[in-house]
Structure formats: C-alpha cells, structure tokens
Amino acid sequence: MSLLAVTLIGHDRPGIIADATSALAELGGNLEDSTMTILRGHFTMVLLVSTTAPLDEVEAELATLTGDGTLEVSVRELPEEQEAAPTDVTPYLLSVHGADRPGIVSEITAVVASAGGNVTDFSTRLTGDLYVLLAEVDLPNTADIDSLRARLVRSSEALDVEASLTVLDSDVM
Amino acid sequence: MSLLPHLPAGVVRAVVRAPARVLSTPAAEVDPLDPSIVALAADLLATQRASPGCVGLAAPQIGVSLRVFSLDVTGHPKARTCHGALVVANPVVRSASRSERGREGCMSVPDLTGDVKRATRLVVSGVLPGSGEPLDIETDAFEARAFQHEIDHLDGLLFLDRVAGGHALHPRKVYL
C-alpha cells in the first residue's frame, strides 16, 4: 500500500471531482485527506490516496481527465508521516488585510517563523485593491506572544496593513 | 414605540471600501447636540436605506471618523428582538454573552463574507443624536450581531479582524 498525492489544477467545470474520484475508486484507491478550492477561477485540488495500484497506472487512469488540455494532473508518492499532534503549542489565527503590494506574505510569515510559529492553514484573497491573508499558526507555549505581537505591528505598519493575532478557540461540544 | 429621533432629510453618501485608512482608525466621540452630528445621523440612515440588504452603517464607512451609526434589522429573517430604525451616538457595550458563529458581510468589503463569533445577548448604551437622550438597548440574535459589527467599525475594526478561522472567509455569492 502506498500513499499518493494527486494534484489537479486547471479550468473549472462541473464534474471534475466526480470524474477524478471515480477513476481512483476503480483502482481501489482510498481517499484520505483532500482539499479543493477555486483560485482566481482555476479549479485547484490536492487528494491523498492510499492504494495498492502502481503510480504509473494511477497516472494513466487520470490522464483521461486531461484530454482537452485544460486540466493538469500530477501524481507523486509520499512517505507516511508520523501524525503525533504537538501538545506544547497553542493555535492562533493571524489575520492581515490592507492594500495589495508585493511582500506582505513573506514579511509577515517571516515574523511568525522567527517566533517558532508553524503555519497549519493558510489562504489569501485579493478582491479589488484589498488583500486579505488568514493563517492558522501553532505557536510554542514558550513563545513570547507580546513580543511577537509588537513585531507584527512594526512589520504591518511598514507594509501599511492591519494585522491581528488571536487565540483560535475550539469549542468542544 | 420608535426610538428614532426626528431627523432632517439625509443625503445618500458614497460608501468607503477597504483598504481605506478611515476604516482602520478608531473614531472620535461626538457631541450629540451638534447639528452636524444630527445631519450625519440622517445621512447614515439615508445611505443605509438606499443600499439593498444593508442593515447598518457606521460613520467611518462614509469617510467620517466619528462614533455614530445607523441600524435597522426590520424584517430580517434572522432577527428576533428588533428596535426598528435607530441612530446611535457614542455607543458602549455594557454586556455581551452567549457567542455564536454566523456569516456576515459589509458594504465596505463588498466581495467577501466571513464567519464571525458574536454575542447573541447584548446590552448597549449610547445617546440619541439631536436630543442627547440616553439610550439603553437590550437585544439578541441578529440585531445583537449588527450592533457589534457597527460598534467594531467605530473602533477601527472590520469583520476581517474577527473571522473565526483560516477557512472562515468566503467570496460573496450574488443573491440580492
């Protein structure tokens, strides 16, 4: 059994997920984690599939999807990761918004990385001139949050954007 | 009984969109007896009423960094308590409890909506533009959400600063 990463990017149309997953099902593939969104009108999806089928067979099966050349599909094998969730971290949400300009993401994420923050979920949206970044960040419990906030304020002032860092609470029912 | 004071006919003003400095700036307290504040309140209500689906509008959204907003959730399906059309100056949240997540949009961020946790039980005080009479409002559900959204504007905050997670922002669907 191997774990394959299937990436699909291209022209959006109804039925891409149905077509891709039925091709994988025919090979006995089992879908594990997956994510899909529309980025600037482009269909964008990553699927992790565990299967006994060889990689080239999966590629060949999915090649039928790329027939008209508007969808790009790639398949590669991934090593299994040990999935022990870190316990000595606290999840935060970082929200940044302001006028679009180059360098916002690199500046802000560098500040987060310097505090030992690990981004676990990330998305940006550009609508008109408004750029919005949302990142979920695991910060070590030992991190100095006040000093991180101060550095985020300095960087965001230099970039002329607004940044906020809040604890991401998860209500367990 | 309507809580709306007598207002002159307001002028429909242009709505400011993010990114704009005024939307990220805490607004200043006002003198509710100042005639220019009464005119501002009337303009806010007129602009809100001219905008389909708009349930509230804060002064920074028309480029004025002052603590005044209009609000009217009349007829909204998610509203429970409803005080009708309101204009409020210098609002203060007295108590807020029972947070719930809900999706909201904003005239100043027209292309996005976001999931935001807001208190569903809210007590707000403020003053009425024109008379300066104190106003104490206890509300819930959607009207409470609208109050918190507008008061956030007066503190220089957008719903973008309060979304509930990395996937809590969505492109606005056209449904009006």
Coordinates of C-alpha atoms in Angstrom, one line a residue:
Chain A
M1 CA 0.0 0.0 0.0
S2 CA 1.4 3.4 -0.9
L3 CA 0.2 7.0 -0.3
L4 CA -0.1 9.1 -3.5
A5 CA -0.6 12.8 -3.8
V6 CA -2.8 13.7 -6.7
T7 CA -2.8 17.4 -7.7
L8 CA -5.3 18.8 -10.2
I9 CA -5.2 22.4 -11.4
G10 CA -6.9 24.0 -14.4
H11 CA -10.1 25.2 -16.0
D12 CA -13.1 24.7 -13.7
R13 CA -16.2 22.8 -14.8
P14 CA -18.9 20.7 -13.2
G15 CA -17.8 17.1 -12.6
I16 CA -14.0 17.3 -12.1
I17 CA -14.2 15.8 -8.6
A18 CA -16.7 13.1 -9.6
D19 CA -14.5 12.1 -12.6
A20 CA -11.2 12.1 -10.7
T21 CA -12.5 10.2 -7.7
S22 CA -14.3 7.6 -9.8
A23 CA -11.1 7.0 -11.7
L24 CA -9.3 6.5 -8.3
A25 CA -12.1 4.3 -7.0
E26 CA -11.8 2.0 -10.0
L27 CA -8.2 1.4 -8.9
G28 CA -9.3 0.5 -5.4
G29 CA -7.8 3.8 -4.1
N30 CA -9.0 5.1 -0.7
L31 CA -9.2 8.8 -0.3
E32 CA -7.6 10.2 2.8
D33 CA -7.2 13.9 3.3
S34 CA -8.1 16.2 0.5
T35 CA -8.7 19.9 -0.2
M36 CA -10.2 21.8 -3.1
T37 CA -10.9 25.4 -3.8
I38 CA -11.2 27.9 -6.7
L39 CA -8.2 30.2 -7.0
R40 CA -8.8 33.1 -9.3
G41 CA -11.3 31.0 -11.3
H42 CA -9.0 27.9 -11.5
F43 CA -10.0 24.6 -10.1
T44 CA -7.3 23.6 -7.6
M45 CA -7.3 20.3 -5.7
V46 CA -4.9 18.0 -3.8
L47 CA -6.0 14.5 -2.8
L48 CA -4.1 12.0 -0.8
V49 CA -5.0 8.5 -1.9
S50 CA -3.8 5.2 -0.4
T51 CA -3.7 2.5 -3.0
T52 CA -2.0 -0.8 -4.0
A53 CA -2.1 0.3 -7.7
P54 CA 1.3 1.4 -9.0
L55 CA 1.9 5.1 -9.6
D56 CA 2.0 4.9 -13.4
E57 CA -1.3 3.0 -13.5
V58 CA -2.9 5.9 -11.5
E59 CA -1.4 8.4 -13.8
A60 CA -2.7 6.6 -16.8
E61 CA -6.2 6.4 -15.4
L62 CA -6.3 10.1 -14.5
A63 CA -4.8 11.0 -17.9
T64 CA -8.4 10.7 -19.4
L65 CA -9.3 13.8 -17.4
T66 CA -6.6 15.9 -19.1
G67 CA -7.9 15.0 -22.6
D68 CA -8.8 18.5 -23.7
G69 CA -5.6 20.0 -22.1
T70 CA -7.4 22.4 -19.7
L71 CA -6.7 20.4 -16.6
E72 CA -3.2 19.5 -15.3
V73 CA -2.9 16.4 -13.2
S74 CA 0.2 15.2 -11.4
V75 CA 0.7 12.1 -9.1
R76 CA 3.6 11.5 -6.8
E77 CA 4.3 9.2 -3.9
L78 CA 4.5 10.5 -0.4
P79 CA 6.2 8.9 2.6
E80 CA 4.0 8.2 5.6
E81 CA 4.3 10.9 8.3
Q82 CA 4.1 10.2 12.0
E83 CA 0.9 12.0 12.9
A84 CA 1.5 12.9 16.5
A85 CA -0.2 16.2 17.1
P86 CA 2.1 18.6 19.0
T87 CA 0.8 19.2 22.6
D88 CA 3.1 22.0 23.6
V89 CA 1.6 24.6 21.2
T90 CA -1.4 26.9 21.1
P91 CA -3.3 27.6 17.8
Y92 CA -3.7 31.2 16.8
L93 CA -5.4 32.9 13.9
L94 CA -3.4 35.6 12.2
S95 CA -5.5 38.0 10.1
V96 CA -3.9 40.6 7.9
H97 CA -5.6 43.0 5.5
G98 CA -4.7 46.1 3.5
A99 CA -3.9 47.5 0.1
D100 CA -2.2 44.9 -2.1
R101 CA 1.5 45.2 -2.6
P102 CA 4.3 42.7 -3.1
G103 CA 6.0 41.2 0.0
I104 CA 3.1 41.1 2.5
V105 CA 3.1 37.3 2.9
S106 CA 6.8 36.9 3.0
E107 CA 7.3 39.7 5.6
I108 CA 4.5 38.6 7.9
T109 CA 5.2 34.8 7.7
A110 CA 8.9 35.5 8.4
V111 CA 7.9 37.2 11.6
V112 CA 5.8 34.2 12.6
A113 CA 8.6 31.8 11.7
S114 CA 11.1 33.7 13.8
A115 CA 8.9 33.1 16.8
G116 CA 8.8 29.4 16.1
G117 CA 5.3 29.6 14.7
N118 CA 4.2 26.8 12.4
V119 CA 1.5 27.7 9.8
T120 CA -1.0 24.9 9.6
D121 CA -3.6 26.5 7.3
F122 CA -3.2 29.4 5.0
S123 CA -5.2 31.4 2.4
T124 CA -5.1 34.7 0.8
R125 CA -7.7 36.6 -1.2
L126 CA -7.3 39.6 -3.5
T127 CA -10.5 41.5 -4.2
G128 CA -10.1 44.8 -6.0
D129 CA -7.3 46.5 -4.2
L130 CA -8.0 44.7 -0.9
Y131 CA -5.6 41.9 0.1
V132 CA -6.6 39.6 2.9
L133 CA -4.4 36.9 4.5
L134 CA -5.6 34.4 7.0
A135 CA -3.2 31.9 8.6
E136 CA -3.7 29.4 11.4
V137 CA -0.5 29.3 13.3
D138 CA 0.7 26.9 16.0
L139 CA 2.8 28.8 18.4
P140 CA 5.0 27.1 21.0
N141 CA 3.7 27.7 24.6
T142 CA 7.1 29.1 25.4
A143 CA 6.8 31.8 22.7
D144 CA 6.8 35.4 23.9
I145 CA 3.4 36.4 22.4
D146 CA 3.6 40.1 23.4
S147 CA 7.0 40.5 21.7
L148 CA 5.6 38.6 18.6
R149 CA 2.6 41.0 18.5
A150 CA 4.9 44.0 18.8
R151 CA 7.0 42.7 15.8
L152 CA 3.8 42.1 13.8
V153 CA 2.7 45.6 14.5
R154 CA 6.0 47.0 13.3
S155 CA 6.0 44.9 10.1
S156 CA 2.4 45.7 9.3
E157 CA 2.9 49.4 9.9
A158 CA 5.8 49.3 7.4
L159 CA 3.6 47.4 4.9
D160 CA 0.6 49.7 5.6
V161 CA -1.6 46.8 6.5
E162 CA -3.6 45.8 9.6
A163 CA -2.6 42.6 11.4
S164 CA -4.3 40.8 14.4
L165 CA -3.3 37.7 16.2
T166 CA -5.9 36.0 18.3
V167 CA -6.1 32.6 20.1
L168 CA -8.1 30.2 18.0
D169 CA -10.7 28.7 20.4
S170 CA -12.3 25.5 19.6
D171 CA -15.4 24.8 21.4
V172 CA -15.8 21.1 22.1
M173 CA -19.5 20.1 22.4
Chain B
M1 CA -42.6 53.0 20.0
S2 CA -39.9 54.2 17.7
L3 CA -36.6 55.1 19.2
L4 CA -35.7 57.2 16.1
P5 CA -35.4 60.9 16.8
H6 CA -36.7 63.5 14.4
L7 CA -34.1 63.8 11.7
P8 CA -33.7 66.2 8.7
A9 CA -33.8 64.6 5.2
G10 CA -30.5 62.9 4.8
V11 CA -28.2 62.8 1.8
V12 CA -27.1 59.5 0.3
R13 CA -23.3 59.4 0.7
A14 CA -20.6 57.3 -1.1
V15 CA -19.6 54.2 0.9
V16 CA -15.8 53.9 1.5
R17 CA -14.3 50.5 0.7
A18 CA -11.3 48.7 2.3
P19 CA -8.5 49.3 2.2
A20 CA -9.1 52.8 3.4
R21 CA -7.3 54.3 6.4
V22 CA -10.5 55.6 7.9
L23 CA -11.9 52.1 8.3
S24 CA -8.9 51.1 10.4
T25 CA -8.9 54.2 12.6
P26 CA -10.7 54.4 16.0
A27 CA -13.4 57.1 15.7
A28 CA -13.8 60.1 18.0
E29 CA -16.7 60.7 20.5
V30 CA -19.3 63.2 19.3
D31 CA -21.4 66.0 20.9
P32 CA -24.9 64.5 20.1
L33 CA -26.5 68.0 20.2
D34 CA -24.2 69.4 17.5
P35 CA -26.4 70.0 14.4
S36 CA -23.7 68.5 12.1
I37 CA -24.0 65.2 14.1
V38 CA -27.7 65.2 13.6
A39 CA -27.1 65.7 9.8
L40 CA -24.5 62.9 9.9
A41 CA -27.0 60.5 11.5
A42 CA -29.6 61.4 8.8
D43 CA -27.1 60.8 6.1
L44 CA -26.2 57.4 7.5
L45 CA -29.8 56.3 7.6
A46 CA -30.5 57.7 4.1
T47 CA -27.4 55.9 2.7
Q48 CA -28.3 52.7 4.5
R49 CA -31.9 52.8 3.2
A50 CA -30.6 53.4 -0.4
S51 CA -28.4 50.3 -0.1
P52 CA -30.3 47.0 -0.7
G53 CA -29.7 44.4 2.1
C54 CA -27.8 46.9 4.3
V55 CA -28.9 46.6 8.0
G56 CA -26.4 49.1 9.4
L57 CA -23.9 51.8 8.5
A58 CA -21.2 53.4 10.7
A59 CA -19.9 56.9 10.1
P60 CA -16.3 55.7 9.1
Q61 CA -18.0 53.8 6.2
I62 CA -18.9 57.2 4.7
G63 CA -15.4 58.5 5.5
V64 CA -16.3 60.3 8.8
S65 CA -14.2 59.1 11.8
L66 CA -16.9 59.8 14.4
R67 CA -18.8 57.5 16.8
V68 CA -22.2 57.4 15.2
F69 CA -24.1 54.6 13.3
S70 CA -27.5 53.7 12.0
L71 CA -29.1 50.3 12.2
D72 CA -32.3 48.7 11.1
V73 CA -32.9 44.9 11.0
T74 CA -36.6 45.2 10.4
G75 CA -37.9 42.2 8.5
H76 CA -34.6 40.3 8.6
P77 CA -35.3 36.6 8.9
K78 CA -32.5 36.1 11.5
A79 CA -33.7 38.9 13.7
R80 CA -35.6 38.2 16.9
T81 CA -35.7 41.3 19.0
C82 CA -36.0 44.3 16.7
H83 CA -35.9 48.0 17.7
G84 CA -36.7 49.3 14.2
A85 CA -34.7 52.1 12.7
L86 CA -32.1 53.6 15.0
V87 CA -29.3 56.1 15.0
V88 CA -26.9 55.9 17.9
A89 CA -24.0 58.1 19.0
N90 CA -21.1 57.2 21.4
P91 CA -22.3 53.6 21.9
V92 CA -20.8 51.4 24.7
V93 CA -21.2 47.7 25.0
R94 CA -22.4 47.1 28.6
S95 CA -22.6 43.3 28.5
A96 CA -22.2 40.6 25.8
S97 CA -22.7 36.9 26.2
R98 CA -23.6 33.6 24.5
S99 CA -21.4 33.8 21.5
E100 CA -22.5 32.1 18.3
R101 CA -20.8 31.8 14.9
G102 CA -22.6 33.4 12.0
R103 CA -21.8 34.7 8.5
E104 CA -21.7 38.4 7.9
G105 CA -20.8 40.8 5.1
C106 CA -20.1 44.5 4.9
M107 CA -20.7 47.3 2.4
S108 CA -17.0 48.3 2.8
V109 CA -15.8 44.8 1.9
P110 CA -18.3 44.0 -0.8
D111 CA -16.7 40.9 -2.3
L112 CA -16.2 38.8 0.8
T113 CA -18.2 37.4 3.7
G114 CA -16.9 35.9 6.9
D115 CA -17.9 33.6 9.8
V116 CA -17.6 35.6 12.9
K117 CA -18.4 34.7 16.6
R118 CA -20.6 37.4 18.1
A119 CA -22.5 37.6 21.4
T120 CA -26.2 36.8 20.9
R121 CA -27.2 38.6 24.2
L122 CA -26.2 42.2 24.2
V123 CA -26.7 45.3 26.3
V124 CA -25.6 48.6 24.7
S125 CA -25.9 52.1 25.9
G126 CA -25.5 55.3 23.9
V127 CA -27.1 58.7 23.2
L128 CA -29.6 59.9 20.7
P129 CA -28.3 62.4 18.1
G130 CA -30.4 65.6 18.4
S131 CA -31.8 65.3 21.9
G132 CA -28.8 63.8 23.7
E133 CA -31.2 61.5 25.5
P134 CA -29.5 58.3 26.9
L135 CA -30.4 55.1 25.1
D136 CA -30.2 51.7 26.7
I137 CA -30.9 48.7 24.5
E138 CA -31.1 45.1 25.3
T139 CA -31.1 42.9 22.3
D140 CA -30.3 39.4 20.9
A141 CA -29.8 37.3 17.8
F142 CA -29.2 39.2 14.5
E143 CA -29.8 42.7 15.9
A144 CA -27.1 42.0 18.5
R145 CA -24.7 40.9 15.7
A146 CA -25.5 44.1 13.7
F147 CA -24.8 46.3 16.8
Q148 CA -21.4 44.6 17.4
H149 CA -20.5 44.9 13.7
E150 CA -21.2 48.6 13.7
I151 CA -19.5 49.3 17.0
D152 CA -16.4 47.5 15.7
H153 CA -16.4 50.0 12.8
L154 CA -16.2 52.8 15.4
D155 CA -13.2 51.0 16.9
G156 CA -11.4 50.7 13.5
L157 CA -12.2 47.0 13.2
L158 CA -13.6 45.1 10.2
F159 CA -15.1 41.6 10.3
L160 CA -11.8 40.6 8.7
D161 CA -10.2 41.2 12.1
R162 CA -12.6 38.8 13.8
V163 CA -13.1 35.9 11.4
A164 CA -13.3 32.5 13.2
G165 CA -10.6 30.5 11.4
G166 CA -8.4 30.1 8.4
H167 CA -11.3 29.0 6.2
A168 CA -13.8 31.5 7.6
L169 CA -13.7 33.9 4.7
H170 CA -15.7 33.3 1.5
P171 CA -16.3 35.0 -1.8
R172 CA -19.6 36.8 -1.7
K173 CA -22.3 35.0 -3.7
V174 CA -24.6 37.3 -5.6
Y175 CA -28.0 36.8 -4.0
L176 CA -29.6 40.2 -4.0

